[in-house]
Short mmCIF file of C-alpha atoms in Angstrom, two decimals:
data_model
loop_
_atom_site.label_atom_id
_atom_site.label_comp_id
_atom_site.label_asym_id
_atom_site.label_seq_id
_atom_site.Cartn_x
_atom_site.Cartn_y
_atom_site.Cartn_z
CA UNK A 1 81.88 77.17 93.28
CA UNK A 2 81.64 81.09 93.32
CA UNK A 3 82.83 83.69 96.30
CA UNK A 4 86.42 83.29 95.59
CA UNK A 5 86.44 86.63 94.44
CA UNK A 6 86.96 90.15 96.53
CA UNK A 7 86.64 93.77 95.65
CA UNK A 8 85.37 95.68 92.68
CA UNK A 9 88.55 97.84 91.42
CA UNK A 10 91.34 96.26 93.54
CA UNK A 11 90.05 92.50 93.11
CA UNK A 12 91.42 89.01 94.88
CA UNK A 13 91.33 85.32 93.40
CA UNK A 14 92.15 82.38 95.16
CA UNK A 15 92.54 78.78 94.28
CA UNK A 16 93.53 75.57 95.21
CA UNK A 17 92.64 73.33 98.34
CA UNK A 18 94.82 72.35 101.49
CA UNK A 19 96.49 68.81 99.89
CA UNK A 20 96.27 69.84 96.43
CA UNK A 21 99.12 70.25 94.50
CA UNK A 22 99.32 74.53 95.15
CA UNK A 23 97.56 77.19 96.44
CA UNK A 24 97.43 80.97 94.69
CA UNK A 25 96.30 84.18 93.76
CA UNK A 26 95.56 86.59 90.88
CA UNK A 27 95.32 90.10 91.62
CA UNK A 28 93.85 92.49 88.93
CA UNK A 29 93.44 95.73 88.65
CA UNK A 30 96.83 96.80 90.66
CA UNK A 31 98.11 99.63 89.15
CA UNK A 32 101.21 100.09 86.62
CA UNK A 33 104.37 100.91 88.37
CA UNK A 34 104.44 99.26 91.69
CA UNK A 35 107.65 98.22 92.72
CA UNK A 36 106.82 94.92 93.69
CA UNK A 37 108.94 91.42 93.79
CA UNK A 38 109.08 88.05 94.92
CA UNK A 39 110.66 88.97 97.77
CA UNK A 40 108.12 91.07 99.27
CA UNK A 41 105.64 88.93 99.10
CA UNK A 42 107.73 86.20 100.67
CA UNK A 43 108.08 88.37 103.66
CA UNK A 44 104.67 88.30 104.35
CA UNK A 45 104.15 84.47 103.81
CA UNK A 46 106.81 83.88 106.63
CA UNK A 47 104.64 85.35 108.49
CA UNK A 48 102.00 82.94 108.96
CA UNK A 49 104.02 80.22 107.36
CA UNK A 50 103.29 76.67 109.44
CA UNK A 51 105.94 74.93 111.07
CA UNK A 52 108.07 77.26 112.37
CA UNK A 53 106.17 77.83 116.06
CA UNK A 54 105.97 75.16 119.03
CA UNK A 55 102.35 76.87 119.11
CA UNK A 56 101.61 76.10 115.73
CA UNK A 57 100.86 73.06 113.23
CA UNK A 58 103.94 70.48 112.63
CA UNK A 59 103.22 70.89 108.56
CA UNK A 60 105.99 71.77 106.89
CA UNK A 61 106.16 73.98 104.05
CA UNK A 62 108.28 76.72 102.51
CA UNK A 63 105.58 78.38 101.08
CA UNK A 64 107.71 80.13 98.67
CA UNK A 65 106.17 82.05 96.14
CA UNK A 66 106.36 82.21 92.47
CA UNK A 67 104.79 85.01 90.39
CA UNK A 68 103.53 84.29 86.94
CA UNK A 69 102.04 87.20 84.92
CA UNK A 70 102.05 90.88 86.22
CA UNK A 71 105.58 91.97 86.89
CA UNK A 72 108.34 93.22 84.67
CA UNK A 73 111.57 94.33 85.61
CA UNK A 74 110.52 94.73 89.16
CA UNK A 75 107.56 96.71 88.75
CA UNK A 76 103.54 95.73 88.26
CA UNK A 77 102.70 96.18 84.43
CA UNK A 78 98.79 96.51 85.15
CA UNK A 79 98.00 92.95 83.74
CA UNK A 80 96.85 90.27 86.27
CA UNK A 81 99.16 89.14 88.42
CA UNK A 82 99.05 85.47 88.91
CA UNK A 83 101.32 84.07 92.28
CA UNK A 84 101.86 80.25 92.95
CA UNK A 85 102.14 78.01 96.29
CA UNK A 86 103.34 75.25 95.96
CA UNK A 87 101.96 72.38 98.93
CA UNK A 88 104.24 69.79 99.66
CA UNK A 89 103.51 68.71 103.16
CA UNK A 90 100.62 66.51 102.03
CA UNK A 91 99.01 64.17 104.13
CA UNK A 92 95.63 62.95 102.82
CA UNK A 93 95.45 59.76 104.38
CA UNK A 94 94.91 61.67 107.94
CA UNK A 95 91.35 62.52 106.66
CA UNK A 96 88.32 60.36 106.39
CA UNK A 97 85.58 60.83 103.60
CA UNK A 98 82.68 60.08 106.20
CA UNK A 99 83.10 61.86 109.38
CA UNK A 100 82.12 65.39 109.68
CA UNK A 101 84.43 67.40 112.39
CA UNK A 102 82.30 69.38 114.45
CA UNK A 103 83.01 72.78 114.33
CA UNK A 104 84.45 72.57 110.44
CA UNK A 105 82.71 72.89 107.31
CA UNK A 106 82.55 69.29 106.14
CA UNK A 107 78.72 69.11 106.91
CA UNK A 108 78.09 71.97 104.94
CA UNK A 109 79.78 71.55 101.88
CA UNK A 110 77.95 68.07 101.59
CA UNK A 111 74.47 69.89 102.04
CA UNK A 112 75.67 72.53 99.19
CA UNK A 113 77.82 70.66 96.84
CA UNK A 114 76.59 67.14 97.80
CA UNK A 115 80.31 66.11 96.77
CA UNK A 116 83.31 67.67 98.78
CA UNK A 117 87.02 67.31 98.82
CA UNK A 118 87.80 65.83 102.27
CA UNK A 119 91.50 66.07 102.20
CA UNK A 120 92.16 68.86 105.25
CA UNK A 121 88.58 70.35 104.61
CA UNK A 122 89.93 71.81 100.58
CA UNK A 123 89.00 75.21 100.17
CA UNK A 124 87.70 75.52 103.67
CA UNK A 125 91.02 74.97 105.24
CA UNK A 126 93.11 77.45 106.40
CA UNK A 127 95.26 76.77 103.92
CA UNK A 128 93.78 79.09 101.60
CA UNK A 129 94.87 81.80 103.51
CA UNK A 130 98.51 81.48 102.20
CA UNK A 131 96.68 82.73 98.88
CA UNK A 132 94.69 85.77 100.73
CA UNK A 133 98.38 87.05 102.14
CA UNK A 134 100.15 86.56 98.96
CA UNK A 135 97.57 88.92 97.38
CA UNK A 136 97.54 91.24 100.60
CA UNK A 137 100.96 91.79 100.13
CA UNK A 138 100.30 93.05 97.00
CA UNK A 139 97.97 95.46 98.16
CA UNK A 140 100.64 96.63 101.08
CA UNK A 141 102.86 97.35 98.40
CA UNK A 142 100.75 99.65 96.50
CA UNK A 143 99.50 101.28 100.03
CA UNK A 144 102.64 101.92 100.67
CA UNK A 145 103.15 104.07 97.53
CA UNK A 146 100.71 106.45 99.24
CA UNK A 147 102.17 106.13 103.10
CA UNK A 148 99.82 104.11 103.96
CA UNK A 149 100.34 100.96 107.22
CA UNK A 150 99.11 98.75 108.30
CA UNK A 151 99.96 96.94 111.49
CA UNK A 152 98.36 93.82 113.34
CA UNK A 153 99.23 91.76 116.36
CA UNK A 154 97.58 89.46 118.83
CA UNK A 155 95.78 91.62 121.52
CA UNK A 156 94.67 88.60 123.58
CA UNK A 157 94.84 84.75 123.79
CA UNK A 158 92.15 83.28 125.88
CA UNK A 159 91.56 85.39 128.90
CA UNK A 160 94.83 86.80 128.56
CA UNK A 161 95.18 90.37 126.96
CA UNK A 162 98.08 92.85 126.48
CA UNK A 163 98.19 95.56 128.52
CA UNK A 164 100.76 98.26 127.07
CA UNK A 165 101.34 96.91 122.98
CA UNK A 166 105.46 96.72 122.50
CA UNK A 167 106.08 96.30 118.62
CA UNK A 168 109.62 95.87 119.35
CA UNK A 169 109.06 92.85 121.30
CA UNK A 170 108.48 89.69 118.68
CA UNK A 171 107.71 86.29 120.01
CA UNK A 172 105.62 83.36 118.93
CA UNK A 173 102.35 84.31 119.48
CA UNK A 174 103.15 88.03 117.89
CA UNK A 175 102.21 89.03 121.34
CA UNK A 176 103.66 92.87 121.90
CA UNK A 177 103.50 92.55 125.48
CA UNK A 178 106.38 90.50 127.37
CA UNK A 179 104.20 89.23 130.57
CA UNK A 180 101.31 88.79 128.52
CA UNK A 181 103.49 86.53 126.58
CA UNK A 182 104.72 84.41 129.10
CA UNK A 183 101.11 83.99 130.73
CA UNK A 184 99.48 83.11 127.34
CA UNK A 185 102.26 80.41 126.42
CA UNK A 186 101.73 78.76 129.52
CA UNK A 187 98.27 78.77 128.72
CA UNK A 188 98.77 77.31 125.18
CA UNK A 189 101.20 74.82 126.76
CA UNK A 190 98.12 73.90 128.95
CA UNK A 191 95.64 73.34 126.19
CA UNK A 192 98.30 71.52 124.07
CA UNK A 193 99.03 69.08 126.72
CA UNK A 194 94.89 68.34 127.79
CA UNK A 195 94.43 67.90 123.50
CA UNK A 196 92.85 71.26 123.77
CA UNK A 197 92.76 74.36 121.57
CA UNK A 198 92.45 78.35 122.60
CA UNK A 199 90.61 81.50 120.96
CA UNK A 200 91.50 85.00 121.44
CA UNK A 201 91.95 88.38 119.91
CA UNK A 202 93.59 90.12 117.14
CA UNK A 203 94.12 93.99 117.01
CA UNK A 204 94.69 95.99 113.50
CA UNK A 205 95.29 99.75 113.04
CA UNK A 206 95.16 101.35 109.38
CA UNK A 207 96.91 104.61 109.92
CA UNK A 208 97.84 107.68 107.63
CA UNK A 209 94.26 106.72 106.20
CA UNK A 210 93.16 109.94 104.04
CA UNK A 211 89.80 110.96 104.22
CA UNK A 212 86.58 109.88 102.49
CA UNK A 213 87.81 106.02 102.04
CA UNK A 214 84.50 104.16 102.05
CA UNK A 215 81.33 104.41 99.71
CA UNK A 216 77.77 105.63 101.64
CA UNK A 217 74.97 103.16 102.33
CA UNK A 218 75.93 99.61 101.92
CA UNK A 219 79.74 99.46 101.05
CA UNK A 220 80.76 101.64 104.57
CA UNK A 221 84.62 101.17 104.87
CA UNK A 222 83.55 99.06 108.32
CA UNK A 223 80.93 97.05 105.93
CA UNK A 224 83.35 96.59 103.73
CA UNK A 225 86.21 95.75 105.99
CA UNK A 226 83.90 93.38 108.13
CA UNK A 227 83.08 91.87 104.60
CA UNK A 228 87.02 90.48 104.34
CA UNK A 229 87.54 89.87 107.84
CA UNK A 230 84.91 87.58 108.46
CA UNK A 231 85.41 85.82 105.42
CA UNK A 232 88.74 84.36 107.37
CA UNK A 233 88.01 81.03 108.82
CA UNK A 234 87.69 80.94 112.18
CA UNK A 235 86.65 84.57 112.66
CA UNK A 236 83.73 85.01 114.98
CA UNK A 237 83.11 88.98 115.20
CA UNK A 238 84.78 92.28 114.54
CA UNK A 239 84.49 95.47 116.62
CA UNK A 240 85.35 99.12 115.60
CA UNK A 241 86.75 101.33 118.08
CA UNK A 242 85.09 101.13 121.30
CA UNK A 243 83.31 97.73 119.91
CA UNK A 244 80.73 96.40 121.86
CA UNK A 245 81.73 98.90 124.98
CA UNK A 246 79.55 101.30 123.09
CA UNK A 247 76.63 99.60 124.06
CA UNK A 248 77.37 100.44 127.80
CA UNK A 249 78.27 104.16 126.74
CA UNK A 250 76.48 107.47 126.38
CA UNK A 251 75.95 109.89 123.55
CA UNK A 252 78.35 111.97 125.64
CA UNK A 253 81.29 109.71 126.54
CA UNK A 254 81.12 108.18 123.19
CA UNK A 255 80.73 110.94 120.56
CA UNK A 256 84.13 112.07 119.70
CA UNK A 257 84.47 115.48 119.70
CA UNK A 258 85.54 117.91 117.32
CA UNK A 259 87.89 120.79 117.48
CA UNK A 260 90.68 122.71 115.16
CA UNK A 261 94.22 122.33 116.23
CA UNK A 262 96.36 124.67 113.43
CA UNK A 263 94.01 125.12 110.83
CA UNK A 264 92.71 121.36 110.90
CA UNK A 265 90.08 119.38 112.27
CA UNK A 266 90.70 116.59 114.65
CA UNK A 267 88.85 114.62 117.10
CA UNK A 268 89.85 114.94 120.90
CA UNK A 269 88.90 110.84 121.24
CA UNK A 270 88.66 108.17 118.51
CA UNK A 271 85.95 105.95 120.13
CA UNK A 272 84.16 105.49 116.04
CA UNK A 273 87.27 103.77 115.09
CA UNK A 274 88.13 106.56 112.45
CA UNK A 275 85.30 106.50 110.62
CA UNK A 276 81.80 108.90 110.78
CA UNK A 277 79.13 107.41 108.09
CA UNK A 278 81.10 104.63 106.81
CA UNK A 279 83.53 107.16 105.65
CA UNK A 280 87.44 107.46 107.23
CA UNK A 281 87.44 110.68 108.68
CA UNK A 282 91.92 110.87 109.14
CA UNK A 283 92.18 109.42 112.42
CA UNK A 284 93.74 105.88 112.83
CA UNK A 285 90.97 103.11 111.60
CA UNK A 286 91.06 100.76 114.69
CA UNK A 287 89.21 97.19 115.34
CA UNK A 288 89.31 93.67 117.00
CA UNK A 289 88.92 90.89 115.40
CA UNK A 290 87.17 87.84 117.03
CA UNK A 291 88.68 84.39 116.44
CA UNK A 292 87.76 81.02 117.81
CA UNK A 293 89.37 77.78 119.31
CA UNK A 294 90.93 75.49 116.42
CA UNK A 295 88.25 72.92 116.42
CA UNK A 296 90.64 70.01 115.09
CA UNK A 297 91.98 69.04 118.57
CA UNK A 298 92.79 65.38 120.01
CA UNK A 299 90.44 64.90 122.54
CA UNK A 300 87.64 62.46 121.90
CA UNK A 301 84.55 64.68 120.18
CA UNK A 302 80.87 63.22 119.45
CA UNK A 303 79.78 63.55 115.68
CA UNK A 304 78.16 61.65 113.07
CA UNK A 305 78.92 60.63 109.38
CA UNK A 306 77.36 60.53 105.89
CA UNK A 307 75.30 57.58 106.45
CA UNK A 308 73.39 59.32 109.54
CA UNK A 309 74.91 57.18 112.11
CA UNK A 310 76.46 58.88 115.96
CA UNK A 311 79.94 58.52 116.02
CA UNK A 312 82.89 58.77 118.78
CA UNK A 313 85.35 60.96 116.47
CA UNK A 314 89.42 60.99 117.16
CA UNK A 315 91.11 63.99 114.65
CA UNK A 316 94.15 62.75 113.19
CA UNK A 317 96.60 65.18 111.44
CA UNK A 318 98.50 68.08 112.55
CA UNK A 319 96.66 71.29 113.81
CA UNK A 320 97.13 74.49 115.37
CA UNK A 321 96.68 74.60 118.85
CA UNK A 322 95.17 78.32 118.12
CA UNK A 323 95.28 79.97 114.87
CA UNK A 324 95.63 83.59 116.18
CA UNK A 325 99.63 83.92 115.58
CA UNK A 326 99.80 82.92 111.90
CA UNK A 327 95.42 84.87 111.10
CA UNK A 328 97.59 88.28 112.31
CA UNK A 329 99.34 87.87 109.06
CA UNK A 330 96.18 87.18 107.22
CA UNK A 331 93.84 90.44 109.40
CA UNK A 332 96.37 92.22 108.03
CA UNK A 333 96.31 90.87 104.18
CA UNK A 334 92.46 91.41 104.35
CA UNK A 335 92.69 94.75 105.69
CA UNK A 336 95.22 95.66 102.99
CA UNK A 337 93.30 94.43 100.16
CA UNK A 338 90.00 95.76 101.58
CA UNK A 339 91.20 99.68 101.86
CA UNK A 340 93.11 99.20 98.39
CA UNK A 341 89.77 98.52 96.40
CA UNK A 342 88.02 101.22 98.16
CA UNK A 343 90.84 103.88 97.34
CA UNK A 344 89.97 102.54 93.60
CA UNK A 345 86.46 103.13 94.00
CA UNK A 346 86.60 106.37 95.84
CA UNK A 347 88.91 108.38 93.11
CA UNK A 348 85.59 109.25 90.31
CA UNK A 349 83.53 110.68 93.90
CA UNK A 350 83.94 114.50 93.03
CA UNK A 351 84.67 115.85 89.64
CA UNK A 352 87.86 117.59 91.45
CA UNK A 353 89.52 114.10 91.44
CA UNK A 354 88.66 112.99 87.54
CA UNK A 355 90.09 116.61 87.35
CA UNK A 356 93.51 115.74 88.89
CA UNK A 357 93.87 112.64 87.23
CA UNK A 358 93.13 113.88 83.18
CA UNK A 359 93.84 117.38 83.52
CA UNK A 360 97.22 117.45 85.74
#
């Protein structure tokens, strides 16, 4: 099975399936010298670990991590760094071999592989991304090293949106907005009761960015970034900026303008989403990502199974009634691991670069 790999430079492996014994990661090509320990990556894990929300799945698991290879004395030594899951949680009798859950990738991975692992939906389930944060967090810490952040949160859930974004505030849903809060749980309370499941919207923001991040043509930093977003399970769309309200703009109202404020160039407006030519132009790099309803829910669905037949289908097991809280964690991971490689990439564009690295 291939396409567990990401990036060119700054690269991401994942293995393992939902009820298999672990999950994990191996990172290479992190540089020597980044303070890095278990206990940063942790922090991110308990951020989309299950269990811990009344909105989220009743699995239980510590997720606590273990790195192998990579580290020494608190800092990365350039080798691969290997990081370990552990799943302990495991219930595979709650899955059936035959059924195919609409809205999953069973069907699919019996047309491909013509053999699957049915336990939780394997290396579909979102499970994996346990493995995609450990590695992000990796890729925070070396960001970091250059004052670079990165900061995610749930814009919407369903129909209801944030209006004014509070980071201060923290709640279940990672909701920045107190009555937004209170109207979405409600809402989630709703669904829960009727068997139902909810989609809604995640905002990121990559500040402190420098400029020309992002290679021309066909790895833009928006290709590249929509490349690791919408690998995420679940994830429907991503919009830049403005988004799709560009469509219903003009050349005027959405070109941001230019001007020089004390000796440097700045835009009056950020409606591109910091980015002109697939290249990050300083400003804050800004997008929405898309994610849909949680299609494991308890009402009664219609389906069919390997042998071709129509089938009345009841989901056993224990699912998120939305997976927006707990994918913030993982926008974020992807977003981190995306800009990391393309830093990589980017430093052997001008000669004045190779300069400052072997001549300095």
């Amino acid at each position: 099975m291939s396409g567990s790999i990401l990036g060119q430079r700054f690269c991401l492996s994942t293995w393992g399936e939902s009820h298999g014994s672990a999950v994990g990661a191996v990172i290479d090509g992190c540089p020597a010298g980044v303070n890095l320990s278990e206990d940063d990556i942790q922090k991110a894990l308990d951020q989309r670990k299950p269990g811990v929300s009344p909105y989220a799945t009743k699995r239980k698991e510590p997720d606590k991590i273990e790195i192998l290879s990579g580290t020494f004395e608190g800092r990365t030594t350039g080798a691969p760094i290997s990081m370990m899951i552990q799943n302990f949680d495991r219930h595979s009798k709650d899955y059936d071999r035959d059924s195919y859950r609409p809205g999953h990738a069973d069907y699919t991975y019996d047309l491909k592989y013509g053999f699957r692992d049915y336990r939780g939906g394997g290396r579909a389930s979102a499970r994996e991304t346990a493995a995609r944060v450990a590695g992000g967090a990796v890729a925070q810490k070396f960001l970091s090293e250059l004052g670079i952040k990165i900061k995610a949160y749930t814009y919407s859930i369903g129909d209801i949106a944030i209006s004014q974004p509070d980071l201060s505030i923290q709640n279940y849903l990672n909701m920045p907005d107190a009555n937004a809060y209170k109207q979405a749980a409600k809402k989630v309370e709703d669904a829960i009761q009727a068997g139902n499941s909810l989609g809604g919207e995640i905002f990121c923001e990559i500040s402190n960015l420098p400029t020309g991040i992002g290679e021309p043509v066909f790895d833009k930093l928006e290709a590249m970034l929509s490349h690791g977003i919408l690998s995420i399970g679940g994830v429907k769309g991503i919009a830049f900026g403005k988004g799709f309200e560009s469509a219903k703009m003009t050349g005027t109202t959405h070109n941001d303008s230019l001007f020089v404020e004390n000796g440097v160039i700045t835009k009056k407006t950020n409606h591109a989403g910091g980015m002109y030519g697939g290249i990050s132009d300083g400003s804050p790099c800004t997008f929405k990502v898309i994610v849909k309803p949680t299609p494991s829910i308890s009402l009664t669905q219609q389906s069919v199974n390997r042998q071709k037949e129509n089938i009345s289908l009841n989901i056993k097991g224990r699912h998120d009634p939305l997976i927006v809280p707990r994918a913030v964690a993982v926008v974020k991971a992807m977003a981190s691991l995306v800009v990391a490689d393309l830093i990589l990439v980017g430093l052997s564009s001008n000669i004045d670069n190779i300069r400052k690295i072997l001549l300095m």
